[in-house]
Coordinates of C-alpha atoms and ligand atoms in Angstrom, one line a residue:
X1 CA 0.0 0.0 0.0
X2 CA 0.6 3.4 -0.6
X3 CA 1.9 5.5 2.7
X4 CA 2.5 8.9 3.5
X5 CA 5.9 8.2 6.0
X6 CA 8.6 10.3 8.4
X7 CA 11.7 8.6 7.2
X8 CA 14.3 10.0 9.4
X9 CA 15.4 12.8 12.2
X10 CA 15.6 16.4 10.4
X11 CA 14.0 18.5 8.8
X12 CA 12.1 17.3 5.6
X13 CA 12.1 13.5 5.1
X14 CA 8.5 13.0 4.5
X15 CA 7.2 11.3 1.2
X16 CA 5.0 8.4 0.1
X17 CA 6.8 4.9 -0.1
X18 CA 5.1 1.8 -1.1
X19 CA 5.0 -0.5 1.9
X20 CA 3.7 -4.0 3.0
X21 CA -0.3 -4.1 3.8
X22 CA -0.6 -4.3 7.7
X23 CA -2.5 -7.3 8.9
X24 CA -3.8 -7.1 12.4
X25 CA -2.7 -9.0 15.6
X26 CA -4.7 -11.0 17.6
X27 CA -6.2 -8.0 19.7
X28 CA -6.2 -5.5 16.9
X29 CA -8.5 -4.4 13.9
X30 CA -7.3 -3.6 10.2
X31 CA -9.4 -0.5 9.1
X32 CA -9.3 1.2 5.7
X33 CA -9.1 4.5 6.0
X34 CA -10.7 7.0 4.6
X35 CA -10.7 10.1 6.3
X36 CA -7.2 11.8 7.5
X37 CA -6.9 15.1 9.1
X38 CA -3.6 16.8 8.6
X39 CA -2.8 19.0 11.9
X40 CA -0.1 21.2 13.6
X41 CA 1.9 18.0 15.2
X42 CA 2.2 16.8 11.4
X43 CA 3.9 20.2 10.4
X44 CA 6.3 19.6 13.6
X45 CA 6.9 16.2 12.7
X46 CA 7.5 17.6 9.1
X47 CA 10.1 20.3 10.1
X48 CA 11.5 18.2 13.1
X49 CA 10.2 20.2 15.8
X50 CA 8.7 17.0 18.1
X51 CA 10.9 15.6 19.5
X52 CA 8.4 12.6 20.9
X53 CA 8.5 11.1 17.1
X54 CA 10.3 8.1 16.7
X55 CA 10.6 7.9 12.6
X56 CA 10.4 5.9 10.2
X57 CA 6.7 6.0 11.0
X58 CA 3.5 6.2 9.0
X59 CA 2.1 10.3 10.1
X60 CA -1.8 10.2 10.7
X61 CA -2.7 10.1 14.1
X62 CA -6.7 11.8 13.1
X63 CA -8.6 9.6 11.0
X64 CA -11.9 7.6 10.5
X65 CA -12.5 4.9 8.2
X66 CA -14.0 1.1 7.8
X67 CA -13.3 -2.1 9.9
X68 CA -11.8 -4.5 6.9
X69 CA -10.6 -7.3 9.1
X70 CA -10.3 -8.2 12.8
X71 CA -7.8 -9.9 14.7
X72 CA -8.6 -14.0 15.7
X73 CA -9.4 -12.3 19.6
X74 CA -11.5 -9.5 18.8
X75 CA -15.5 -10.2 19.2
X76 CA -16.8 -6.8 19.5
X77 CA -16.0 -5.8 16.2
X78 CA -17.0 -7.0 12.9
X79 CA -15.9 -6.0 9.3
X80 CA -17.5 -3.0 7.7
X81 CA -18.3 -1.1 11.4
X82 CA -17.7 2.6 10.9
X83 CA -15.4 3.9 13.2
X84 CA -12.7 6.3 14.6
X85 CA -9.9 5.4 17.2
X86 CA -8.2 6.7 20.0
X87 CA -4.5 7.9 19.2
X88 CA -2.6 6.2 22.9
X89 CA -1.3 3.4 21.2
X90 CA 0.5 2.3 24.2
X91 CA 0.3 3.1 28.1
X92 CA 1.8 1.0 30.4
X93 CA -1.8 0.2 31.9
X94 CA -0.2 0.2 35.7
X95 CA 1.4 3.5 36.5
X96 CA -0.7 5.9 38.7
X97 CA -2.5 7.9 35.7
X98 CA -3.1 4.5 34.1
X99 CA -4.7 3.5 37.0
X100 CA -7.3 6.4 37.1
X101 CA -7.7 6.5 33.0
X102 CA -5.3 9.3 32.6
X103 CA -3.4 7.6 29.9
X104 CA -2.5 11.1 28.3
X105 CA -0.3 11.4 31.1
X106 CA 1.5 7.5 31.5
X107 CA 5.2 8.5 31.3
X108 CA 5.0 5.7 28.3
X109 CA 2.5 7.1 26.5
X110 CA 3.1 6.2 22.2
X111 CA 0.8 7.3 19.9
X112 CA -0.6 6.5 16.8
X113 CA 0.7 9.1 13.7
X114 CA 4.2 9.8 15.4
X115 CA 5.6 6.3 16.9
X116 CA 3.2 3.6 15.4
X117 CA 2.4 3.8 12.3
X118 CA -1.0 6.0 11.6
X119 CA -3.5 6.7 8.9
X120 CA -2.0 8.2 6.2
X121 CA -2.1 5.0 4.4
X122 CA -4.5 2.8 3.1
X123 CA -5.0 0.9 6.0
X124 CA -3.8 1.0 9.8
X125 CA -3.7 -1.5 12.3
X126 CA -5.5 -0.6 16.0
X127 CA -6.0 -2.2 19.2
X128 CA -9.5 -3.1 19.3
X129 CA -10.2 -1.3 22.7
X130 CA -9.3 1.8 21.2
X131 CA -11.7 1.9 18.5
X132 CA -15.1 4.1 19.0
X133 CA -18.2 3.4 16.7
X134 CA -19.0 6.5 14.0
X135 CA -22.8 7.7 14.8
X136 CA -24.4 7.1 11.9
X137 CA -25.4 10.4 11.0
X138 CA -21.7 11.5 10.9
X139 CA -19.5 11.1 7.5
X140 CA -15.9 10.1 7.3
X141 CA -14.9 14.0 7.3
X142 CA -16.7 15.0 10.2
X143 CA -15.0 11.9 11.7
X144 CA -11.5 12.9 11.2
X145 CA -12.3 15.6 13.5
X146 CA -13.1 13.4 16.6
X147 CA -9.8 13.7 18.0
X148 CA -9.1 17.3 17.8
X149 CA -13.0 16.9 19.2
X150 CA -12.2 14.9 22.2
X151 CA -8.8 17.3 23.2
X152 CA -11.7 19.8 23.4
X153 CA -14.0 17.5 25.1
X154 CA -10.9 16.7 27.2
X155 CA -10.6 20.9 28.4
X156 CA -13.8 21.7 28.6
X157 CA -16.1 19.2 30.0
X158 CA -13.1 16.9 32.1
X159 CA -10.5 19.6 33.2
X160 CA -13.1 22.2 34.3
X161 CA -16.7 22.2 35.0
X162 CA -19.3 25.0 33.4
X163 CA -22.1 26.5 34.6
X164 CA -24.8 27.9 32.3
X165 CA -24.4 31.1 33.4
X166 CA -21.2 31.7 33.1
X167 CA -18.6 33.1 30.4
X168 CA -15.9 32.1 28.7
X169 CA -13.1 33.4 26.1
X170 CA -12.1 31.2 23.6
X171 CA -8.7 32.6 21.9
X172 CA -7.8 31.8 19.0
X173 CA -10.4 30.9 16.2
X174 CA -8.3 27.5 14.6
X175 CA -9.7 24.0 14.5
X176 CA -8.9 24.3 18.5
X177 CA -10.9 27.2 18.9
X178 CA -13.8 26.6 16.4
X179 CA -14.5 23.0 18.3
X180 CA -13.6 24.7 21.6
X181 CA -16.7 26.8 21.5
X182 CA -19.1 24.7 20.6
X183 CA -18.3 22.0 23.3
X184 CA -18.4 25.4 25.8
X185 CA -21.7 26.2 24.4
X186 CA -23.4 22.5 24.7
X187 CA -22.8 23.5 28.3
X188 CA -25.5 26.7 28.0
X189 CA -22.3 29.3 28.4
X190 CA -21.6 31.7 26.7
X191 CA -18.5 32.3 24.6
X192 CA -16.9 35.3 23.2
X193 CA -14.2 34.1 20.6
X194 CA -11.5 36.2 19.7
X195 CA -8.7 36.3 16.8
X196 CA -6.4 38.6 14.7
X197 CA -7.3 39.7 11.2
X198 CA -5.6 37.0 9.1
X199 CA -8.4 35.1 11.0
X200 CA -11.3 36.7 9.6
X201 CA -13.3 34.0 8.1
X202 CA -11.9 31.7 10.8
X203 CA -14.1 34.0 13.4
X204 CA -17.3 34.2 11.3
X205 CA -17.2 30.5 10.8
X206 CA -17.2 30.5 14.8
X207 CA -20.1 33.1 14.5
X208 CA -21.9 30.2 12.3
X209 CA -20.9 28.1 15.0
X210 CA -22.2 29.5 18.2
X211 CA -19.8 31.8 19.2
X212 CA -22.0 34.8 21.0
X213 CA -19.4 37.5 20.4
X214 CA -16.8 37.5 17.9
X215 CA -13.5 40.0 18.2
X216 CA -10.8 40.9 16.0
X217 CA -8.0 41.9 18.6
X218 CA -6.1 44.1 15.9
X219 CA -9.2 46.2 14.9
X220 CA -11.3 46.2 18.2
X221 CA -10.2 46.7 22.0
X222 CA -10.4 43.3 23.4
X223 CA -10.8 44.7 26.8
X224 CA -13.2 47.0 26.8
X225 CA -15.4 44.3 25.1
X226 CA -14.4 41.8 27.3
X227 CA -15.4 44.0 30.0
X228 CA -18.4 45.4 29.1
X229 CA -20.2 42.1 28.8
X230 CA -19.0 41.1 31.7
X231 CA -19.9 43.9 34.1
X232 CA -16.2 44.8 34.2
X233 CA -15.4 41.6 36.1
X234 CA -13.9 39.5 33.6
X235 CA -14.9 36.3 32.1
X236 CA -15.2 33.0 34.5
X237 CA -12.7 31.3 32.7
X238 CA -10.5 31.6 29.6
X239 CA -9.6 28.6 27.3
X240 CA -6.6 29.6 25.4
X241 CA -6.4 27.7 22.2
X242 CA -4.2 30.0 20.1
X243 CA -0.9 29.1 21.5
X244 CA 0.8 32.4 21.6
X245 CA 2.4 34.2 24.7
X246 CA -0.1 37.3 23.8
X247 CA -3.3 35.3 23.6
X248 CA -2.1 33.7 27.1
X249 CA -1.6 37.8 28.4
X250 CA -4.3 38.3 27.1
X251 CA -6.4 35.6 28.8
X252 CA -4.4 36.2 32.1
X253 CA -5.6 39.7 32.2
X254 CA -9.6 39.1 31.0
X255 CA -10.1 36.1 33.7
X256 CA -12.1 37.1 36.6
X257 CA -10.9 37.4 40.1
X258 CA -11.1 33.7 41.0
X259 CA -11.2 32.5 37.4
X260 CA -10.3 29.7 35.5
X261 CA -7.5 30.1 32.3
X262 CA -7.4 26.6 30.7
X263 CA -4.0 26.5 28.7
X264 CA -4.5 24.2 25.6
X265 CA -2.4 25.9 22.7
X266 CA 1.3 25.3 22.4
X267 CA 3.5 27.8 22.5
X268 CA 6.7 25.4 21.4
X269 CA 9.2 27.9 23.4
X270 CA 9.9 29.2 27.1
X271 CA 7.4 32.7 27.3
X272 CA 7.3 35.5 28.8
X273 CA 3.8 35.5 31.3
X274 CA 3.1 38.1 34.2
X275 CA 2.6 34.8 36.6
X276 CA 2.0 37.3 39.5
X277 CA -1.0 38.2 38.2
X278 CA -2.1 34.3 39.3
X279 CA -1.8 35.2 43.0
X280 CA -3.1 38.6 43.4
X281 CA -6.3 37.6 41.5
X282 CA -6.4 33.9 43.0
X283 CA -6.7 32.4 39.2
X284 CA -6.8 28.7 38.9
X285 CA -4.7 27.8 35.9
X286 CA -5.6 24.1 34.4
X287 CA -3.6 22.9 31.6
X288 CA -5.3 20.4 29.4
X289 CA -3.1 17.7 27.1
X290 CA -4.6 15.4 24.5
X291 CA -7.4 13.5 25.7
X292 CA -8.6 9.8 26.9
X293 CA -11.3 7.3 26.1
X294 CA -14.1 9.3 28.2
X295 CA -13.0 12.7 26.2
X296 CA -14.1 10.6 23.0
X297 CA -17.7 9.5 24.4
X298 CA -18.3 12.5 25.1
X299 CA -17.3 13.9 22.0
X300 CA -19.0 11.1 19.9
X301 CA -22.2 11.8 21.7
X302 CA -22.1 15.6 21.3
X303 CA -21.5 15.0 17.4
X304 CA -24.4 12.4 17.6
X305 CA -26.5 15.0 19.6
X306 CA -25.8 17.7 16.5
X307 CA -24.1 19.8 19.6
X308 CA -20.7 19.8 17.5
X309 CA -20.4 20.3 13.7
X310 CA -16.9 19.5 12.8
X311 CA -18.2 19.1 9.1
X312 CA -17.6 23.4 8.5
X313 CA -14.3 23.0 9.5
X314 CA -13.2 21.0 6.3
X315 CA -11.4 23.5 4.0
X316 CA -9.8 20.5 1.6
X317 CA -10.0 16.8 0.8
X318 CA -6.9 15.8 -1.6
X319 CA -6.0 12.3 -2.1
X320 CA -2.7 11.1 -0.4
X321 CA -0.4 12.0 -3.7
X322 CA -1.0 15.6 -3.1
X323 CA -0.1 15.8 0.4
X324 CA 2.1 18.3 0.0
X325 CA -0.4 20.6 -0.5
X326 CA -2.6 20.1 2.3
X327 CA 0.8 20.4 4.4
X328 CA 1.4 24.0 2.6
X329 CA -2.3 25.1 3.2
X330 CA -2.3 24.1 6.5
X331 CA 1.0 25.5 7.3
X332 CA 0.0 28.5 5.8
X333 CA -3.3 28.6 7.7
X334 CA -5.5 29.2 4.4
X335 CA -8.2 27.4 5.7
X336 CA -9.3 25.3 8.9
X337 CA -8.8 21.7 8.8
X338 CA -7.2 19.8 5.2
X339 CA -8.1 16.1 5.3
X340 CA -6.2 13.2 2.9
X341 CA -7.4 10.4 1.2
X342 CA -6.3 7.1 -0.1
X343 CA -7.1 6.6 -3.7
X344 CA -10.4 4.3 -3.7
Ligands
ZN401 ZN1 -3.7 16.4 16.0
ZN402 ZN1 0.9 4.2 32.5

């Protein structure tokens, strides 16, 4: 089969390679793929900036597709289920986190897409217990989104609870972001999403989406809109999604007395942060990593429930041999979220 791989350290060494069909192990599941969502960790991979991949590897690690063959120990799967998996490949299943379903955080945590091989192929083999069913009602695009879904499910709806009456900011208006808010908003808060002007059909996509105030930080004053909807408190809690040491200021300085700033983006590099600001206004600050299997029932049954649309998201489908340019769109943030396909 045809596969999209990480051939060495450095920066470059991706292309397609012909390699031998996978066939599953006794407690794994061969699926076809046929949805795969190209994302930022890719573009590290790409340029050698994560240093957790372990090439020569198969990149993929957010994909849906179709059950083609099970291994001889798998009974709750058949061939031709719909379905989406999990990206832990491996935790050690006895450390503390283990223990409690925290697998994110097992210290041997491997993943599909940057240490096993992942779903920019034709096929991709998975441990059965890491598979989740596709609703029905969602395609094989919106399904490539469930694991960006359940990192938001993850911050949201596991790291910190929300109340209906409360508000929330939502910085930075990428696939992050646009997901972000509507998971806040299945809650019944409110969410005021805000961006920079390269983003601006990124925010009114989020307007589409649910977003109940949309602000373009270079062209509005963030603050004053921040605090007039808020009474001049601040928002309850911030859920920074951008990944940038200004969106984090930003958030530190727009939370509430007592508030919650949930850091989910990446900034890649040591920051700059005025952390003092954490005591004198008693914030709580969560971080939020990846996610684990409850973050994907959640998410599946938000997406069932029509609370999430990951669908709008999609800015490109191209079949694997033009992967290179759903790498340069996405690196170039032209759109949202650029999906790959096997040839049928
Ligand atoms: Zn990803
Ligand atoms: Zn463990």
């Amino acid at each position: 089969m045809k596969a999209l791989m990480k051939l060495q350290r450095g920066d470059g060494y991706v292309d397609l390679r012909e390699v031998e069909n996978p066939s599953p192990a006794p407690d794994e599941v061969l699926v076809r793929v046929k949805r795969a969502g190209v994302c930022g960790t890719d573009i590290h991979i790409l340029h050698d900036e994560f240093p957790k991949a372990k090439p020569p590897f198969i990149l993929g690690h957010e994909f849906s597709g179709i059950i083609e063959a099970v291994g001889k120990e798998v009974e709750s799967w058949k061939t031709g289920d719909r379905v989406v998996s999990e990206t832990t490949a491996y935790s050690c299943g006895a450390c503390r986190y283990c223990q409690t379903g925290d697998t994110q955080l097992c210290p041997e945590r491997k993943a599909y897409g940057y240490v096993f091989n992942g779903g920019f192929a034709e096929y991709v083999v998975i441990k059965a217990n890491l598979i989740h069913r596709l609703p029905d009602t969602v395609n094989f695009s919106e399904g490539a989104l469930c694991e960006p879904l359940a990192c938001c499910t993850h911050a949201a709806l596991e790291r910190v609870q929300l109340q209906p009456h409360e508000i929330a900011l939502v910085t930075g208006p990428g696939a992050i972001g646009l997901i972000m808010l509507q998971v806040v908003r299945s809650t019944g808060a409110r969410v005021i999403l805000c961006g920079l002007d390269s983003d601006r059909e990124r925010l009114n996509l989020g307007g589409e989406l649910g977003a109940d105030h949309l602000v373009n930080v270079l062209k509005e004053d963030l603050t004053s809109k921040v605090m007039d909807l808020t009474k001049g408190y601040g928002v309850d809690k911030a859920f920074e999604c951008a990944g940038t040491a200004a969106a984090t200021r930003d958030c530190i300085r727009l939370t509430r007395k007592g508030g919650t700033l949930i850091q989910v983006g990446l900034f890649g590099k040591p920051v700059e942060l005025p952390f003092e600001e954490i005591a004198f206004k008693e914030l709580t600050v969560v971080g939020s990593f990846a996610q684990k299997k409850s973050s994907w029932d959640h998410g599946l049954k938000l997406l069932a429930d029509g609370k999430v649309m990951t669908g709008p998201l999609v800015s490109g489908e191209y079949p694997l041999d033009r992967w290179k340019e759903a790498f340069e769109k996405s690196e170039r943030r032209v759109g949202v979220k650029f999906l790959l396909y096997p040839a049928p």
